[in-house]
PDB file of C-alpha atoms in Angstrom:
ATOM      1  CA  MET A1104      65.816 -43.232   1.004  1.00 81.00           C
ATOM      2  CA  ARG A1105      68.424 -45.196   3.657  1.00 88.00           C
ATOM      3  CA  LEU A1106      66.631 -46.143   6.461  1.00 92.00           C
ATOM      4  CA  ASP A1107      68.825 -47.998   9.314  1.00 94.00           C
ATOM      5  CA  TRP A1108      66.982 -49.763  12.562  1.00 96.00           C
ATOM      6  CA  HIS A1109      68.078 -50.591  15.503  1.00 96.00           C
ATOM      7  CA  GLY A1110      66.606 -51.924  18.753  1.00 97.00           C
ATOM      8  CA  ASN A1111      68.219 -53.457  22.329  1.00 97.00           C
ATOM      9  CA  GLN A1112      67.535 -53.818  25.777  1.00 97.00           C
ATOM     10  CA  ILE A1113      69.437 -54.523  28.932  1.00 97.00           C
ATOM     11  CA  PRO A1114      68.003 -56.181  32.110  1.00 96.00           C
ATOM     12  CA  ALA A1115      66.789 -54.632  35.846  1.00 95.00           C
ATOM     13  CA  VAL A1116      68.807 -55.546  38.730  1.00 95.00           C
ATOM     14  CA  VAL A1117      66.726 -56.705  41.105  1.00 94.00           C
ATOM     15  CA  ARG A1118      67.678 -57.614  44.597  1.00 92.00           C
ATOM     16  CA  GLY A1119      70.598 -58.874  43.247  1.00 93.00           C
ATOM     17  CA  ARG A1120      68.526 -60.683  39.856  1.00 94.00           C
ATOM     18  CA  ARG A1121      69.007 -59.244  35.949  1.00 95.00           C
ATOM     19  CA  ILE A1122      65.379 -59.495  35.175  1.00 95.00           C
ATOM     20  CA  HIS A1123      64.187 -57.495  31.962  1.00 95.00           C
ATOM     21  CA  ARG A1124      61.491 -54.895  32.532  1.00 93.00           C
ATOM     22  CA  HIS A1125      61.806 -53.323  28.883  1.00 95.00           C
ATOM     23  CA  ARG A1126      62.150 -54.874  25.220  1.00 95.00           C
ATOM     24  CA  ALA A1127      63.170 -53.747  21.958  1.00 96.00           C
ATOM     25  CA  VAL A1128      60.624 -54.857  18.415  1.00 93.00           C
ATOM     26  CA  VAL A1129      62.122 -54.695  15.505  1.00 93.00           C
ATOM     27  CA  ALA A1130      59.459 -55.408  12.822  1.00 89.00           C
ATOM     28  CA  GLU A1131      61.873 -57.810  10.524  1.00 87.00           C
ATOM     29  CA  ASP A1132      61.073 -55.481   7.098  1.00 86.00           C
ATOM     30  CA  ARG A1133      62.497 -53.195   9.170  1.00 87.00           C
ATOM     31  CA  SER A1134      60.423 -50.311   8.363  1.00 88.00           C
ATOM     32  CA  ALA A1135      58.748 -50.586  11.858  1.00 90.00           C
ATOM     33  CA  ALA A1136      59.571 -50.665  15.891  1.00 93.00           C
ATOM     34  CA  ALA A1137      58.528 -50.692  19.576  1.00 92.00           C
ATOM     35  CA  VAL A1138      59.614 -50.218  23.175  1.00 93.00           C
ATOM     36  CA  LEU A1139      57.881 -52.187  25.649  1.00 90.00           C
ATOM     37  CA  LEU A1140      57.973 -51.581  29.548  1.00 90.00           C
ATOM     38  CA  ALA A1141      55.962 -53.512  31.565  1.00 86.00           C
ATOM     39  CA  GLN A1142      54.840 -52.306  35.844  1.00 79.00           C
ATOM     40  CA  GLY A1143      53.881 -53.869  38.933  1.00 78.00           C
ATOM     41  CA  PRO A1144      56.209 -56.089  40.611  1.00 83.00           C
ATOM     42  CA  PRO A1145      59.561 -57.692  39.186  1.00 89.00           C
ATOM     43  CA  ARG A1146      58.059 -61.225  39.656  1.00 85.00           C
ATOM     44  CA  ALA A1147      55.205 -60.202  36.903  1.00 83.00           C
ATOM     45  CA  TRP A1148      57.698 -58.813  34.135  1.00 88.00           C
ATOM     46  CA  GLN A1149      58.666 -61.377  32.158  1.00 88.00           C
ATOM     47  CA  ARG A1150      55.317 -62.680  31.139  1.00 83.00           C
ATOM     48  CA  SER A1151      53.581 -59.464  31.143  1.00 81.00           C
ATOM     49  CA  LEU A1152      56.158 -58.695  28.565  1.00 86.00           C
ATOM     50  CA  ASP A1153      55.425 -61.496  26.599  1.00 87.00           C
ATOM     51  CA  ALA A1154      51.889 -61.026  26.587  1.00 83.00           C
ATOM     52  CA  ALA A1155      52.736 -57.359  24.898  1.00 83.00           C
ATOM     53  CA  VAL A1156      55.319 -58.008  22.484  1.00 87.00           C
ATOM     54  CA  ALA A1157      53.501 -61.061  20.839  1.00 86.00           C
ATOM     55  CA  GLY A1158      50.761 -58.124  20.243  1.00 83.00           C
ATOM     56  CA  ALA A1159      52.902 -55.706  19.535  1.00 85.00           C
ATOM     57  CA  CYS A1160      54.508 -57.966  16.929  1.00 87.00           C
ATOM     58  CA  GLU A1161      51.352 -59.287  15.294  1.00 84.00           C
ATOM     59  CA  GLY A1162      50.325 -55.151  14.529  1.00 83.00           C
ATOM     60  CA  LEU A1163      53.734 -54.728  13.781  1.00 84.00           C
ATOM     61  CA  GLU A1164      53.798 -57.725  10.787  1.00 80.00           C
ATOM     62  CA  ALA A1165      50.296 -57.016   9.607  1.00 77.00           C
ATOM     63  CA  ARG A1166      51.460 -53.534   8.649  1.00 73.00           C
ATOM     64  CA  ALA A1167      49.025 -52.230  11.041  1.00 76.00           C
ATOM     65  CA  GLY A1168      48.371 -48.201  11.820  1.00 78.00           C
ATOM     66  CA  ALA A1169      50.503 -47.364  14.846  1.00 77.00           C
ATOM     67  CA  GLU A1170      46.798 -46.687  16.776  1.00 75.00           C
ATOM     68  CA  GLU A1171      45.885 -50.525  15.196  1.00 80.00           C
ATOM     69  CA  THR A1172      48.734 -52.011  17.001  1.00 81.00           C
ATOM     70  CA  LEU A1173      49.233 -50.664  20.375  1.00 73.00           C
ATOM     71  CA  ALA A1174      45.500 -51.472  20.213  1.00 76.00           C
ATOM     72  CA  GLU A1175      46.536 -55.135  19.968  1.00 78.00           C
ATOM     73  CA  ALA A1176      49.049 -54.966  22.150  1.00 76.00           C
ATOM     74  CA  ALA A1177      46.569 -53.626  24.715  1.00 72.00           C
ATOM     75  CA  ALA A1178      44.565 -56.864  24.269  1.00 74.00           C
ATOM     76  CA  ARG A1179      47.266 -58.689  25.219  1.00 76.00           C
ATOM     77  CA  VAL A1180      48.295 -57.140  27.731  1.00 72.00           C
ATOM     78  CA  ARG A1181      44.817 -56.843  29.493  1.00 69.00           C
ATOM     79  CA  SER A1182      44.338 -60.344  28.890  1.00 72.00           C
ATOM     80  CA  CYS A1183      47.301 -60.969  30.798  1.00 69.00           C
ATOM     81  CA  ALA A1184      46.620 -59.077  33.227  1.00 64.00           C
ATOM     82  CA  ARG A1185      43.158 -60.410  34.206  1.00 65.00           C
ATOM     83  CA  SER A1186      45.322 -64.062  34.383  1.00 66.00           C
ATOM     84  CA  LEU A1187      47.316 -62.462  36.735  1.00 60.00           C
ATOM     85  CA  VAL A1188      44.177 -61.363  39.336  1.00 54.00           C
ATOM     86  CA  ASP A1189      44.850 -64.109  41.865  1.00 49.00           C
ATOM     87  CA  ASP A1190      48.329 -62.294  42.445  1.00 53.00           C
ATOM     88  CA  GLY A1191      46.252 -58.882  42.917  1.00 51.00           C
ATOM     89  CA  VAL A1192      48.214 -57.415  39.607  1.00 51.00           C
ATOM     90  CA  ILE A1193      46.926 -55.084  37.210  1.00 49.00           C
ATOM     91  CA  GLN A1194      49.764 -54.743  34.565  1.00 57.00           C
ATOM     92  CA  VAL A1195      49.906 -51.486  32.850  1.00 59.00           C
ATOM     93  CA  HIS A1196      52.271 -50.726  30.360  1.00 71.00           C
ATOM     94  CA  ALA A1197      54.081 -47.465  28.359  1.00 81.00           C
ATOM     95  CA  VAL A1198      54.884 -48.378  24.520  1.00 84.00           C
ATOM     96  CA  ALA A1199      56.378 -46.234  22.030  1.00 88.00           C
ATOM     97  CA  ILE A1200      55.547 -47.512  18.681  1.00 87.00           C
ATOM     98  CA  ALA A1201      57.044 -46.234  15.448  1.00 90.00           C
ATOM     99  CA  ILE A1202      56.506 -47.332  11.457  1.00 88.00           C
ATOM    100  CA  GLU A1203      57.566 -45.354   8.559  1.00 89.00           C
ATOM    101  CA  GLU A1204      55.212 -45.064   5.566  1.00 85.00           C
ATOM    102  CA  GLU A1205      55.749 -43.342   2.433  1.00 86.00           C
ATOM    103  CA  GLY A1206      58.505 -40.687   3.759  1.00 91.00           C
ATOM    104  CA  LYS A1207      57.108 -39.927   7.196  1.00 92.00           C
ATOM    105  CA  ALA A1208      57.483 -41.310  10.555  1.00 92.00           C
ATOM    106  CA  ARG A1209      54.102 -42.800  12.331  1.00 89.00           C
ATOM    107  CA  LEU A1210      54.150 -42.720  15.963  1.00 88.00           C
ATOM    108  CA  ALA A1211      52.022 -43.791  18.821  1.00 85.00           C
ATOM    109  CA  THR A1212      52.787 -43.624  22.475  1.00 84.00           C
ATOM    110  CA  ALA A1213      50.738 -44.493  25.723  1.00 81.00           C
ATOM    111  CA  GLY A1214      52.438 -44.242  29.508  1.00 81.00           C
ATOM    112  CA  SER A1215      55.926 -42.882  29.723  1.00 85.00           C
ATOM    113  CA  CYS A1216      57.753 -44.133  26.941  1.00 89.00           C
ATOM    114  CA  ARG A1217      59.150 -41.008  24.582  1.00 91.00           C
ATOM    115  CA  ALA A1218      59.815 -40.579  20.927  1.00 93.00           C
ATOM    116  CA  TYR A1219      62.436 -37.789  19.663  1.00 93.00           C
ATOM    117  CA  LEU A1220      63.587 -36.576  16.612  1.00 94.00           C
ATOM    118  CA  ASP A1221      67.406 -35.238  15.920  1.00 92.00           C
ATOM    119  CA  ARG A1222      67.867 -32.782  13.302  1.00 91.00           C
ATOM    120  CA  GLY A1223      70.529 -30.741  12.895  1.00 85.00           C
ATOM    121  CA  GLY A1224      72.306 -30.702  15.897  1.00 83.00           C
ATOM    122  CA  GLU A1225      68.254 -29.947  17.675  1.00 87.00           C
ATOM    123  CA  HIS A1226      66.508 -32.400  19.649  1.00 87.00           C
ATOM    124  CA  ARG A1227      63.044 -32.032  19.652  1.00 91.00           C
ATOM    125  CA  ARG A1228      60.043 -34.544  21.374  1.00 91.00           C
ATOM    126  CA  LEU A1229      57.783 -36.060  19.329  1.00 90.00           C
ATOM    127  CA  SER A1230      55.494 -38.124  21.548  1.00 84.00           C
ATOM    128  CA  SER A1231      52.473 -36.129  22.938  1.00 74.00           C
ATOM    129  CA  LYS A1232      52.702 -34.651  26.263  1.00 66.00           C
ATOM    130  CA  SER A1233      49.378 -36.170  27.516  1.00 57.00           C
ATOM    131  CA  SER A1234      50.178 -39.895  26.669  1.00 55.00           C
ATOM    132  CA  SER A1235      50.018 -40.367  30.379  1.00 56.00           C
ATOM    133  CA  LYS A1236      47.946 -43.435  30.815  1.00 58.00           C
ATOM    134  CA  GLY A1237      49.708 -46.933  30.489  1.00 59.00           C
ATOM    135  CA  LEU A1238      48.633 -49.106  28.088  1.00 58.00           C
ATOM    136  CA  ALA A1239      46.467 -51.275  29.783  1.00 54.00           C
ATOM    137  CA  ASP A1240      43.903 -48.569  31.114  1.00 55.00           C
ATOM    138  CA  ALA A1241      43.538 -46.729  27.824  1.00 50.00           C
ATOM    139  CA  TYR A1242      41.505 -46.595  25.198  1.00 51.00           C
ATOM    140  CA  ALA A1243      43.216 -44.031  23.265  1.00 58.00           C
ATOM    141  CA  PHE A1244      46.856 -42.720  21.997  1.00 68.00           C
ATOM    142  CA  PRO A1245      48.126 -39.690  21.140  1.00 74.00           C
ATOM    143  CA  THR A1246      49.261 -40.233  17.805  1.00 80.00           C
ATOM    144  CA  SER A1247      52.177 -38.080  15.325  1.00 85.00           C
ATOM    145  CA  GLU A1248      53.448 -38.102  12.356  1.00 89.00           C
ATOM    146  CA  GLU A1249      56.809 -36.426  10.997  1.00 93.00           C
ATOM    147  CA  ARG A1250      58.383 -35.844   7.463  1.00 95.00           C
ATOM    148  CA  LEU A1251      61.438 -37.579   7.673  1.00 95.00           C
ATOM    149  CA  ALA A1252      64.289 -36.135   6.039  1.00 94.00           C
ATOM    150  CA  PRO A1253      68.309 -37.101   5.437  1.00 92.00           C
ATOM    151  CA  GLY A1254      70.126 -36.892   8.543  1.00 91.00           C
ATOM    152  CA  ASP A1255      67.115 -37.238  10.716  1.00 94.00           C
ATOM    153  CA  VAL A1256      67.585 -39.726  13.872  1.00 94.00           C
ATOM    154  CA  VAL A1257      64.792 -40.877  15.850  1.00 96.00           C
ATOM    155  CA  VAL A1258      64.729 -42.326  19.097  1.00 96.00           C
ATOM    156  CA  LEU A1259      61.753 -44.179  20.830  1.00 96.00           C
ATOM    157  CA  GLY A1260      62.704 -46.278  24.488  1.00 95.00           C
ATOM    158  CA  PRO A1261      60.949 -45.416  28.381  1.00 93.00           C
ATOM    159  CA  SER A1262      61.293 -41.630  29.490  1.00 91.00           C
ATOM    160  CA  HIS A1263      64.827 -42.272  32.342  1.00 91.00           C
ATOM    161  CA  ILE A1264      66.539 -42.353  29.080  1.00 92.00           C
ATOM    162  CA  PHE A1265      65.929 -38.884  28.240  1.00 90.00           C
ATOM    163  CA  ASN A1266      66.895 -37.338  31.618  1.00 88.00           C
ATOM    164  CA  VAL A1267      69.198 -34.249  31.337  1.00 88.00           C
ATOM    165  CA  THR A1268      72.217 -36.822  31.010  1.00 89.00           C
ATOM    166  CA  GLY A1269      70.588 -39.140  28.588  1.00 88.00           C
ATOM    167  CA  ILE A1270      69.904 -35.779  25.752  1.00 88.00           C
ATOM    168  CA  ALA A1271      73.686 -34.954  26.704  1.00 88.00           C
ATOM    169  CA  MET A1272      74.411 -38.395  25.798  1.00 86.00           C
ATOM    170  CA  LEU A1273      72.719 -38.101  22.626  1.00 86.00           C
ATOM    171  CA  ALA A1274      74.019 -35.099  21.429  1.00 86.00           C
ATOM    172  CA  ARG A1275      77.888 -36.727  22.013  1.00 85.00           C
ATOM    173  CA  LEU A1276      76.999 -39.321  19.852  1.00 83.00           C
ATOM    174  CA  LEU A1277      75.589 -38.159  17.319  1.00 82.00           C
ATOM    175  CA  HIS A1278      77.658 -34.664  16.817  1.00 77.00           C
ATOM    176  CA  LYS A1279      80.952 -36.368  16.806  1.00 68.00           C
ATOM    177  CA  GLY A1280      81.684 -36.082  12.858  1.00 62.00           C
ATOM    178  CA  ASP A1281      81.670 -40.054  12.652  1.00 68.00           C
ATOM    179  CA  GLU A1282      78.693 -41.441  10.411  1.00 76.00           C
ATOM    180  CA  VAL A1283      75.921 -41.693  12.225  1.00 81.00           C
ATOM    181  CA  ASP A1284      74.366 -45.868  13.457  1.00 90.00           C
ATOM    182  CA  ALA A1285      71.432 -46.824  14.601  1.00 94.00           C
ATOM    183  CA  GLN A1286      73.797 -49.380  16.591  1.00 95.00           C
ATOM    184  CA  ARG A1287      75.594 -47.073  18.275  1.00 92.00           C
ATOM    185  CA  VAL A1288      73.054 -44.617  19.478  1.00 94.00           C
ATOM    186  CA  VAL A1289      70.780 -47.496  20.934  1.00 96.00           C
ATOM    187  CA  ARG A1290      74.051 -48.756  22.716  1.00 94.00           C
ATOM    188  CA  GLY A1291      75.491 -45.354  23.868  1.00 92.00           C
ATOM    189  CA  LEU A1292      71.894 -44.864  25.217  1.00 92.00           C
ATOM    190  CA  LEU A1293      71.464 -48.758  27.190  1.00 95.00           C
ATOM    191  CA  SER A1294      75.583 -47.621  28.700  1.00 93.00           C
ATOM    192  CA  LEU A1295      73.540 -45.135  31.267  1.00 89.00           C
ATOM    193  CA  CYS A1296      70.986 -47.428  32.357  1.00 91.00           C
ATOM    194  CA  ARG A1297      73.592 -50.060  32.681  1.00 91.00           C
ATOM    195  CA  ALA A1298      75.735 -47.568  35.414  1.00 88.00           C
ATOM    196  CA  GLN A1299      72.339 -47.279  36.546  1.00 89.00           C
ATOM    197  CA  GLU A1300      71.231 -50.955  36.879  1.00 92.00           C
ATOM    198  CA  THR A1301      68.022 -49.501  35.598  1.00 91.00           C
ATOM    199  CA  GLY A1302      67.079 -51.376  32.254  1.00 95.00           C
ATOM    200  CA  GLY A1303      66.275 -50.028  30.034  1.00 96.00           C
ATOM    201  CA  ALA A1304      65.071 -50.255  26.450  1.00 97.00           C
ATOM    202  CA  ALA A1305      65.779 -48.177  23.061  1.00 97.00           C
ATOM    203  CA  VAL A1306      65.261 -48.304  19.146  1.00 97.00           C
ATOM    204  CA  ALA A1307      66.721 -45.812  17.118  1.00 96.00           C
ATOM    205  CA  LEU A1308      66.087 -45.094  13.460  1.00 96.00           C
ATOM    206  CA  CYS A1309      68.952 -43.166  11.147  1.00 95.00           C
ATOM    207  CA  VAL A1310      67.514 -41.357   7.941  1.00 94.00           C
ATOM    208  CA  GLY A1311      70.349 -41.509   5.446  1.00 87.00           C
TER     209      GLY A1311
END
């Protein structure tokens, strides 16, 4: 089974400034990935994202399960939030994590990040609809797993890229008759965020 991973992010535009609110992370061994979203005031996004990404990377590289990876990221985020308490800032993050293991995608989500599967032209949400708590204030995260098959495409991202326009864009990207690659999927979805200046991040896993 051939796995093609790609992740990227673009900044939001806030009062004329470009600031990253989202981050995509792909493990060095190309077997796992995460998308992270910062909440709170823009001045805190960079610092809190750095803390969350450090935790997520440590979990991904250690080949921990999805729940353990989220727990590590949550600990880093809570620590960062405590360091910002003088500013009255409480950080809440959203995360979607996918780990490929033994031909399955193992998923965990928290907050307003989502995971979707495209299989044969049909789109299905893989993330639980009950995962509404943010990373910094949740202690258990819904997890799921999906047996992968050739032709499957798994996409992680914040909820706003999976609106009606985003799903339609995804359908066009995946069913143009050309061979699908993860980079093209991510680039297409982020083009919508760029036009709307909302910022965003996405990870795609294409199974060959």
